[in-house]
CSV table of C-alpha atoms in Angstrom, one decimal:
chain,number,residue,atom,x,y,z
H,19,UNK,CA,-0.6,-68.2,-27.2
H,20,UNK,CA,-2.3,-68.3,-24.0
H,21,UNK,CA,0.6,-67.0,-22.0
H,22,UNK,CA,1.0,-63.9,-24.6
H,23,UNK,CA,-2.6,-63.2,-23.5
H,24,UNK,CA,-1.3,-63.5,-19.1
H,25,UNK,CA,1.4,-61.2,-20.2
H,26,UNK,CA,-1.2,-58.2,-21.5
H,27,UNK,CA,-3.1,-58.5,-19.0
H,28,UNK,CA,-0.5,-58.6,-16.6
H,29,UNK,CA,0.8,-55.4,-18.2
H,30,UNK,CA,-2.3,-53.5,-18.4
H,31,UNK,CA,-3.1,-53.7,-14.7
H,32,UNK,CA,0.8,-52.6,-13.7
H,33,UNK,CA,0.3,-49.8,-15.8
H,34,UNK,CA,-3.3,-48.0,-15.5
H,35,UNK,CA,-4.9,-50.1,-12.9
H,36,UNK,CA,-2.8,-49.9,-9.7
H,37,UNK,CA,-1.8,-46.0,-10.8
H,38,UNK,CA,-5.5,-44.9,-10.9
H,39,UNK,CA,-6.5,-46.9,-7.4
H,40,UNK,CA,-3.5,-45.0,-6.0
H,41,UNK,CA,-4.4,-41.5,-7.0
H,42,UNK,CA,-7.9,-42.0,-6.4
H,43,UNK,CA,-7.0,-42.7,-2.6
H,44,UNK,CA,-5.0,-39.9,-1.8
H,45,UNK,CA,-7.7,-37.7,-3.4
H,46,UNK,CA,-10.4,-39.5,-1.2
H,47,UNK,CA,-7.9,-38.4,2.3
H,48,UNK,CA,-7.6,-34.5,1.5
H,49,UNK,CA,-3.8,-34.8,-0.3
H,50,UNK,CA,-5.0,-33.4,-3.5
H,51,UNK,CA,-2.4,-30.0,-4.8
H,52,UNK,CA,-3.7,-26.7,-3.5
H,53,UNK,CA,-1.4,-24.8,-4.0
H,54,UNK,CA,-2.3,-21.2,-5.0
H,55,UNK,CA,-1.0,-18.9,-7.1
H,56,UNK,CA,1.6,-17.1,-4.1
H,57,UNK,CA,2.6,-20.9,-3.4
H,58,UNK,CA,4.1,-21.4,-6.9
H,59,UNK,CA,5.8,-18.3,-6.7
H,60,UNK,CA,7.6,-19.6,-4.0
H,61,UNK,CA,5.5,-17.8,-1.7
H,62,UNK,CA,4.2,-19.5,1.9
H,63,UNK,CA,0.5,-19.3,2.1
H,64,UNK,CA,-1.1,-21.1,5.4
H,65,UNK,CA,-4.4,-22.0,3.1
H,66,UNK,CA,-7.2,-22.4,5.4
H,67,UNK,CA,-10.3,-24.6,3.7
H,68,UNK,CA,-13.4,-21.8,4.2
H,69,UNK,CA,-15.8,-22.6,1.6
H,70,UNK,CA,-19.6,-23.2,2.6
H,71,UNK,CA,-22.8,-23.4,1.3
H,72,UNK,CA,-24.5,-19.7,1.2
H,73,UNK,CA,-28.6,-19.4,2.2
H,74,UNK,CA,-29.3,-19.1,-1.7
H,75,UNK,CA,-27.5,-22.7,-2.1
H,76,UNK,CA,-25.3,-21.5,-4.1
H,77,UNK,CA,-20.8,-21.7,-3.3
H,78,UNK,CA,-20.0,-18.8,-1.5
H,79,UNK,CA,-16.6,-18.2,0.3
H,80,UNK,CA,-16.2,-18.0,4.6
H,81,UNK,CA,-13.7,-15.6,5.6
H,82,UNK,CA,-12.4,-16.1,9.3
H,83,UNK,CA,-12.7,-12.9,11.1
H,84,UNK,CA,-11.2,-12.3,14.4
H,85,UNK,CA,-14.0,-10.5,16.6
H,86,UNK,CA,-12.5,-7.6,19.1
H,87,UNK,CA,-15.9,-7.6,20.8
H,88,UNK,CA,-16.4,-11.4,21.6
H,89,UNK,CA,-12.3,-11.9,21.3
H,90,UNK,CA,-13.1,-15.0,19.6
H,91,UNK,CA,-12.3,-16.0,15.2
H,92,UNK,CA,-15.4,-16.0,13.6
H,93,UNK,CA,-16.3,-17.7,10.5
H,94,UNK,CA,-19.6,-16.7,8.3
H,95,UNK,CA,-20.7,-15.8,4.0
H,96,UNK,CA,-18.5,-13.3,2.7
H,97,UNK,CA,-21.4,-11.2,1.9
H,98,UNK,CA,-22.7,-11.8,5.2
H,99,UNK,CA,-19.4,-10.6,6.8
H,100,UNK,CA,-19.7,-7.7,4.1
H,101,UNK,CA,-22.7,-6.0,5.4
H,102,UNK,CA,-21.2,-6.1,9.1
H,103,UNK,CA,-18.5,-3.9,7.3
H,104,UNK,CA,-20.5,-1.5,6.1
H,105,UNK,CA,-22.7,-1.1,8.6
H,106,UNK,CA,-19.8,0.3,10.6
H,107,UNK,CA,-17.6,1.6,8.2
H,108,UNK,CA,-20.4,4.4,6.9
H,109,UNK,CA,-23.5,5.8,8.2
H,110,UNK,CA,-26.6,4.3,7.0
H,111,UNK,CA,-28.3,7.9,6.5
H,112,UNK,CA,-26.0,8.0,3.3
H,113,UNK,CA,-26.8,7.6,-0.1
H,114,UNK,CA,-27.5,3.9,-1.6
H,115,UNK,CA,-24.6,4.6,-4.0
H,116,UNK,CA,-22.0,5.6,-1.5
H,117,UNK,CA,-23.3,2.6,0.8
H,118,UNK,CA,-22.2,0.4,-2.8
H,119,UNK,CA,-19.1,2.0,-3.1
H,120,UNK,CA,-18.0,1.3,0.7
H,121,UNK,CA,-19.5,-2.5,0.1
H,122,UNK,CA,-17.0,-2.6,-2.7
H,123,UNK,CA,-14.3,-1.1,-1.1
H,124,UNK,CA,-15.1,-3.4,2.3
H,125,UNK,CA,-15.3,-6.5,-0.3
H,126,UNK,CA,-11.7,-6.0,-2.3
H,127,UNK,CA,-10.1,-5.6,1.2
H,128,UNK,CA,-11.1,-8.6,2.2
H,129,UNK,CA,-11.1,-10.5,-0.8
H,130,UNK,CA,-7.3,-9.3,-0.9
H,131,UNK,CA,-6.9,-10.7,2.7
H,132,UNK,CA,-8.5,-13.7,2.7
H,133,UNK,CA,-5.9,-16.9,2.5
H,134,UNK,CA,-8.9,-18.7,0.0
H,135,UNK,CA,-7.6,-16.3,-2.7
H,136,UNK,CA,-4.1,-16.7,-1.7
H,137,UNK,CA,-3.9,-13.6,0.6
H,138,UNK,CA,-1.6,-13.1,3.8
H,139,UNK,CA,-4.5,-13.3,6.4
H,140,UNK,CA,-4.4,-10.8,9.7
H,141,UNK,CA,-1.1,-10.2,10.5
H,142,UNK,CA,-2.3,-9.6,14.8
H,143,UNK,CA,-4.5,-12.7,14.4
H,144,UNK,CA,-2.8,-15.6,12.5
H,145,UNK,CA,-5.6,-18.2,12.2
H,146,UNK,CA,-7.8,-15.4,10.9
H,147,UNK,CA,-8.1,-13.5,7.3
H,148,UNK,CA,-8.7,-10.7,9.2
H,149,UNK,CA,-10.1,-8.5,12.7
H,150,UNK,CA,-12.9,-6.1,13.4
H,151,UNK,CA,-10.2,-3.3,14.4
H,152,UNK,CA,-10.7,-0.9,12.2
H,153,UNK,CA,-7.6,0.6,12.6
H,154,UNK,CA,-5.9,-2.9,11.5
H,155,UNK,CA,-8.3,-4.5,9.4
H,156,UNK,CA,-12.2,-3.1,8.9
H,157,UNK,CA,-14.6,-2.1,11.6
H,158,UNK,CA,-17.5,-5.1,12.0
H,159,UNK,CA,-20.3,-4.7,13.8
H,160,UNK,CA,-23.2,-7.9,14.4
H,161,UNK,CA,-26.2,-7.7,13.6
H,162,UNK,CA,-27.1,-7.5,17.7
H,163,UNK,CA,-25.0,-4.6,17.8
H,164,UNK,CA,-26.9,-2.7,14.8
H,165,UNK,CA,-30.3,-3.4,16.5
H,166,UNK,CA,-28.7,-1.5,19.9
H,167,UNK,CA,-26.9,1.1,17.2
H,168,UNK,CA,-29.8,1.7,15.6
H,169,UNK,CA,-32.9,1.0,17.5
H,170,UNK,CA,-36.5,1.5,16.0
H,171,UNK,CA,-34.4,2.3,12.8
H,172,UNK,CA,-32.8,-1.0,12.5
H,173,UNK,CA,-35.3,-2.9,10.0
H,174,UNK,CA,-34.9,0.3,7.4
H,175,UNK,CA,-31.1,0.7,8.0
H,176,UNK,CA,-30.5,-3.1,7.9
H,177,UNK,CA,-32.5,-3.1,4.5
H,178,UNK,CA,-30.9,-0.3,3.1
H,179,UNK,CA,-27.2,-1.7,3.6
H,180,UNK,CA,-28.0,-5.3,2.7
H,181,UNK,CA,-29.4,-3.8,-0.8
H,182,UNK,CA,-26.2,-2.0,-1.1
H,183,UNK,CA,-24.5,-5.1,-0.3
H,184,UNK,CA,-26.4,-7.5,-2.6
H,185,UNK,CA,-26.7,-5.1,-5.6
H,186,UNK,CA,-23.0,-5.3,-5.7
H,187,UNK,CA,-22.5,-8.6,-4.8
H,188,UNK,CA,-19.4,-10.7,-6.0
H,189,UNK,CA,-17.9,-7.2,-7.4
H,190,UNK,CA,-14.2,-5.5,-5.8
H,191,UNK,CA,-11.2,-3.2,-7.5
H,192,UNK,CA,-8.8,-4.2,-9.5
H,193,UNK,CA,-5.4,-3.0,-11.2
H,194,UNK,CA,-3.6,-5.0,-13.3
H,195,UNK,CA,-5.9,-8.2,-12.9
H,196,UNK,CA,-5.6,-7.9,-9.0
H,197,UNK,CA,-7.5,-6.5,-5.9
H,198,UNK,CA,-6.2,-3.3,-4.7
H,199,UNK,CA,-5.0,-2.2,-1.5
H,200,UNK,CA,-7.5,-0.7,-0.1
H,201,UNK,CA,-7.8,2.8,1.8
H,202,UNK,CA,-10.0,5.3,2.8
H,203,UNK,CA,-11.3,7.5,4.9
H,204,UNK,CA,-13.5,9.9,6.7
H,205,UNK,CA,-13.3,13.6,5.5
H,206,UNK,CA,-10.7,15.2,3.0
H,207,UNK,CA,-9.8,18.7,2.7
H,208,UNK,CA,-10.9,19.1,-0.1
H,209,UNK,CA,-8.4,16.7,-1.8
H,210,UNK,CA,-7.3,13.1,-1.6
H,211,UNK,CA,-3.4,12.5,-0.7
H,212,UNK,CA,-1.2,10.6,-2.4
H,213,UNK,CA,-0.3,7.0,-0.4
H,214,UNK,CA,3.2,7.6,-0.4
H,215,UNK,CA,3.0,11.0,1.6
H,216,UNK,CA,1.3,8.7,4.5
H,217,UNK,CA,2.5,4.9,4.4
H,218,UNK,CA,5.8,3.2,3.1
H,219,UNK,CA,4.9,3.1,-0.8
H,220,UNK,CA,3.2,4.9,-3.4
H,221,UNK,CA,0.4,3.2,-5.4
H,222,UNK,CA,-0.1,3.9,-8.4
H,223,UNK,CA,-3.8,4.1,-8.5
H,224,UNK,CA,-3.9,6.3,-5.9
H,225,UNK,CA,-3.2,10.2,-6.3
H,226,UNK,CA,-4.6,13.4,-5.5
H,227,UNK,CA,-7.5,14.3,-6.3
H,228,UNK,CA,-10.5,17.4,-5.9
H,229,UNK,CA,-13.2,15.8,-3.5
H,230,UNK,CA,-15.6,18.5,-2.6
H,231,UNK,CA,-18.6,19.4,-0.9
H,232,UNK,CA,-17.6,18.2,2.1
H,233,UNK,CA,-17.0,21.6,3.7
H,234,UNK,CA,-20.8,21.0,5.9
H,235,UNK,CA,-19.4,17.8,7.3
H,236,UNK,CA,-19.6,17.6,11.7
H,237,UNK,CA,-15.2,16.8,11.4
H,238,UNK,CA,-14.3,18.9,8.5
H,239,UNK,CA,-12.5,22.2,10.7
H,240,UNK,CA,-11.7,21.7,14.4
H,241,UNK,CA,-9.5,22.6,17.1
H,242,UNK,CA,-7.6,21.5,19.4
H,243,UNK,CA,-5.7,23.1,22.1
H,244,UNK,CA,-2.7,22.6,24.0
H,245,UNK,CA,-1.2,24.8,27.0
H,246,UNK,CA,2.5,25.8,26.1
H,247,UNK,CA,4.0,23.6,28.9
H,248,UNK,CA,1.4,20.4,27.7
H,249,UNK,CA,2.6,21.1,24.3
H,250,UNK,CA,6.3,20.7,25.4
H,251,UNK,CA,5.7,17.7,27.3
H,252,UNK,CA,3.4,15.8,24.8
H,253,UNK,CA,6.8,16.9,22.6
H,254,UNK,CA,9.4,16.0,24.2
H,255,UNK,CA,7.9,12.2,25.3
H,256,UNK,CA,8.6,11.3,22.0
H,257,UNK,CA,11.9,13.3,20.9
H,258,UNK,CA,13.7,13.9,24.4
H,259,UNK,CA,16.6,15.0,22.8
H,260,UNK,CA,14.5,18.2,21.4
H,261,UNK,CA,15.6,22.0,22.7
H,262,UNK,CA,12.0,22.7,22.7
H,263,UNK,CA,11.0,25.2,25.2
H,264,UNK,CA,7.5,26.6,26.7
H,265,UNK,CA,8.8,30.2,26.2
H,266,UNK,CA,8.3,32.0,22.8
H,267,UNK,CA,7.5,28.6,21.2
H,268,UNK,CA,6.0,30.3,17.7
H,269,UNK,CA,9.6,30.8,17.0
H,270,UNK,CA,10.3,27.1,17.6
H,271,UNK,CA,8.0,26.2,15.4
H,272,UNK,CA,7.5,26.3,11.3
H,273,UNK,CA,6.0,23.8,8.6
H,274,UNK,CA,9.4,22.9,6.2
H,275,UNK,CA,7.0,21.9,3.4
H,276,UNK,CA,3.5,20.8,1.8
H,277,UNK,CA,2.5,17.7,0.2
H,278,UNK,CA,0.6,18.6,-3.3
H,279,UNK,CA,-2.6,18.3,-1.6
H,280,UNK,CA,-2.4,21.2,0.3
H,281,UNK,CA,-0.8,18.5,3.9
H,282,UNK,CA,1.8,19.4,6.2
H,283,UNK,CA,4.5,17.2,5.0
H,284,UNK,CA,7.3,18.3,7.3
H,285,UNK,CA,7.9,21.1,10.4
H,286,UNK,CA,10.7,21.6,12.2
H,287,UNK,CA,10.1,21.7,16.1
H,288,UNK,CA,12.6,22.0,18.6
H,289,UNK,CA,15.3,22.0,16.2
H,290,UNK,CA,13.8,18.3,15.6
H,291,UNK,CA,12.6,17.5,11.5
H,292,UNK,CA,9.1,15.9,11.7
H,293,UNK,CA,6.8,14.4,9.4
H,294,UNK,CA,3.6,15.7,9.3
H,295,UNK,CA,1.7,12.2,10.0
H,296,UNK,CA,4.0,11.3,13.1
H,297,UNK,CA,2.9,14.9,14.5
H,298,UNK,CA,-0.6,14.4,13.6
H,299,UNK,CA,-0.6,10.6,15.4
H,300,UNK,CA,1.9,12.5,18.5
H,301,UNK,CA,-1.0,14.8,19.1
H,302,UNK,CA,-3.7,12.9,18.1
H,303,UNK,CA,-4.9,15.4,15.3
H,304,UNK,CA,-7.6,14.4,13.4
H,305,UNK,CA,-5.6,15.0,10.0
H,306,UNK,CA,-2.0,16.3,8.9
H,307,UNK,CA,-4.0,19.4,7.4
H,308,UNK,CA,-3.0,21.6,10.1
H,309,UNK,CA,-2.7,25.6,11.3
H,310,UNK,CA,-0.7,26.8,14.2
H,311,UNK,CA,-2.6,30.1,16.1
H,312,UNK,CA,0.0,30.6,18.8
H,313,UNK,CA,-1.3,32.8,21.5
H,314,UNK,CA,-0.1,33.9,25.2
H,315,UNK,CA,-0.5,30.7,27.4
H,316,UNK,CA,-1.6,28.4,25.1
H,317,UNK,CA,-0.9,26.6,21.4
H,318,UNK,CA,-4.7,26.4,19.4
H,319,UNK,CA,-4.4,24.1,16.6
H,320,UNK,CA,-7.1,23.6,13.2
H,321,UNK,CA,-7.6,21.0,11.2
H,322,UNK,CA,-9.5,20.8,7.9
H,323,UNK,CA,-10.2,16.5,7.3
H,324,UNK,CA,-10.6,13.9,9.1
H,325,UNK,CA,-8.3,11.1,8.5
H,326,UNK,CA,-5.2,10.3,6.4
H,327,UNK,CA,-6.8,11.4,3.2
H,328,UNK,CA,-5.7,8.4,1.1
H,329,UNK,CA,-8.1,7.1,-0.9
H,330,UNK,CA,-12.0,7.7,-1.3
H,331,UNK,CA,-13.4,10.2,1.6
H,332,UNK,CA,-16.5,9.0,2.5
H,333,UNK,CA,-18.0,12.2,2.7
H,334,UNK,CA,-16.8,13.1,-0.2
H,335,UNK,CA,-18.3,10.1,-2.0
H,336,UNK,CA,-21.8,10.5,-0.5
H,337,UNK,CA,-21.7,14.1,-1.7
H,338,UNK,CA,-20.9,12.6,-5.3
H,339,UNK,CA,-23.6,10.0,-4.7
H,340,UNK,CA,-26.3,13.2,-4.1
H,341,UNK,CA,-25.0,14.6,-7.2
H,342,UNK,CA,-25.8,11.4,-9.1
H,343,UNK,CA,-23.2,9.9,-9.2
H,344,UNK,CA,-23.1,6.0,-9.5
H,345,UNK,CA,-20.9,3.6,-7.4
H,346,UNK,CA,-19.0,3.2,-10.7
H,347,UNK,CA,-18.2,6.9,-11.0
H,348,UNK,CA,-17.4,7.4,-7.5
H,349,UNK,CA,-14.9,4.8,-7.1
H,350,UNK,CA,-13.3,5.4,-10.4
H,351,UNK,CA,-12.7,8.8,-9.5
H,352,UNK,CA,-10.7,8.1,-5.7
H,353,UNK,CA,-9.2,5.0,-7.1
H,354,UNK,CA,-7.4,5.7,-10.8
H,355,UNK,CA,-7.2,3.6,-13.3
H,356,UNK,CA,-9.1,0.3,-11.4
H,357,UNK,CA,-11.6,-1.8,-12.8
H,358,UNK,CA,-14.8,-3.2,-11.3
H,359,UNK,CA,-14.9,-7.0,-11.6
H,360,UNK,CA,-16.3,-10.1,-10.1
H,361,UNK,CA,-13.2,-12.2,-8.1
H,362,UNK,CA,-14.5,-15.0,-9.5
């Protein structure tokens, strides 16, 4: 009888003893499965551990930010990396509900970034989620720099865009259950573009739309002139092959079509088809709505925007904030069809 009792016991410890010890090890040494949602797709997905304890004591995800300014990666409170955002994304002087909606807009960017939440990461900076450059990632200024920005305006500015920041805490776009790809940008024409006119892909939350009241804004009409020969040369750099010439050029010249917000979305130059962004980056415009005033010497050339129009104009939104407008509102009317939702 006694052995029968040796066997059990012998068969209990084989069986959810040694098991349990072994699991509980490799959990104790970091081997426990992380993989997120992109890695069971079949997706790769570098995960980078960037969780830390906020002020408030409370769990609050790092994001690793590659600094142009100190050209070093560093890490710090989402919310804390949020307000740097803002503070460089949009003027202060706007209105509390625009500051919201650029905090939101900052935070889905990221949030969409960040390899925590399964995102790609900086594509320039591989050990980071993503850079200060705005024209890569966000803008990001430190707080030292805001104190020099600002000066004897600092404390007021600093408290204005932290409330935007905390009263919107936690809170970024979504379509379909995930962030969105973010864009925006300075001053519209009066309307938003659709993405597809400007990068590789259409969105579907993003179409054209009125945004006015914009039409006081420093950027919204200006010019920029060329000489004929300058014009030519600045040309011809980037399309050699071109027959463009410094004589008579107003007959070389002549927008093909529009995009439905009012854009240049072709010209023919030179005998050479263009898109209208390459010819606004070629000249550095400061948008692709553009007029050609050709006159004896010299090319003079007006824009109305500033920027590539996808997405909510920042003017325009601080104009809808003065109108009384919530943060809500305002990005539910540049981004269609998104929700606002916690990530987590």
């Amino acid at each position: 009888m006694r052995w029968w009792i040796n066997l059990l016991l012998s068969i209990v410890i084989i069986v959810v003893v040694i098991p349990a010890l072994t699991v509980q090890d490799f959990s104790l040494f970091g081997f426990k499965d992380k993989r997120s949602s992109s890695e069971m797709n079949g997706q790769p997905n570098d995960e980078i551990d960037i969780t830390s304890k906020s002020k408030e004591g409370v769990d609050e995800p790092e994001i690793a930010m590659y600094d142009h300014a100190t050209k070093s990666i560093i890490r710090m409170p989402l919310e804390e990396y949020i307000i740097g955002v803002v503070a460089a994304e949009m003027p202060a002087s706007f209105e509390l509900e625009a500051l919201k909606a650029q905090a939101v807009a900052a935070r889905t960017f990221a949030v969409r970034k960040m390899r925590t939440f399964g995102g790609n990461g900086c594509s320039s900076h591989p050990q980071a989620d993503v850079c200060s450059l705005y024209s890569h990632c966000q803008a990001w200024i430190s707080d030292e720099q805001q104190k020099k920005n600002w000066g004897s305006d600092y404390a007021a500015n600093h408290e204005k865009i932290v409330r935007a920041v905390e009263e919107t805490r936690g809170y970024i776009m979504t379509y379909d259950g995930a962030p969105i790809e973010v864009f925006f940008h300075s001053t519209s024409n009066g309307k938003t573009e659709d993405a597809g006119e400007v990068f590789s892909h259409s969105l579907p939350y993003y179409t054209v739309v009125d945004s006015p009241g914009e039409e006081n804004s420093p950027k919204y009409k200006q010019t920029f002139t060329f000489s004929n020969d300058q014009f030519v040369k600045i040309f011809k750099s980037r399309y050699p092959s071109s027959n463009l010439s410094a004589k008579n050029l107003s007959s070389q010249i002549r927008v093909k079509n529009y995009t439905k917000s009012g854009r240049v979305g072709e010209l023919i130059v030179g005998g050479i088809t263009v898109k209208g962004t390459d010819f606004r980056y070629l000249y550095n415009l400061n948008s692709t709505d553009f007029k050609f005033k050709f006159e004896e010497d010299r090319v003079v050339i007006e824009t109305t925007g500033y920027g590539h129009g996808v997405g909510m104009s920042q003017v325009g939104a601080n104009y809808m904030a003065q109108q009384g407008h919530t943060y809500v509102e305002i990005l539910k009317h540049y981004y269609k069809g998104v929700e606002i939702e916690k990530y987590r």
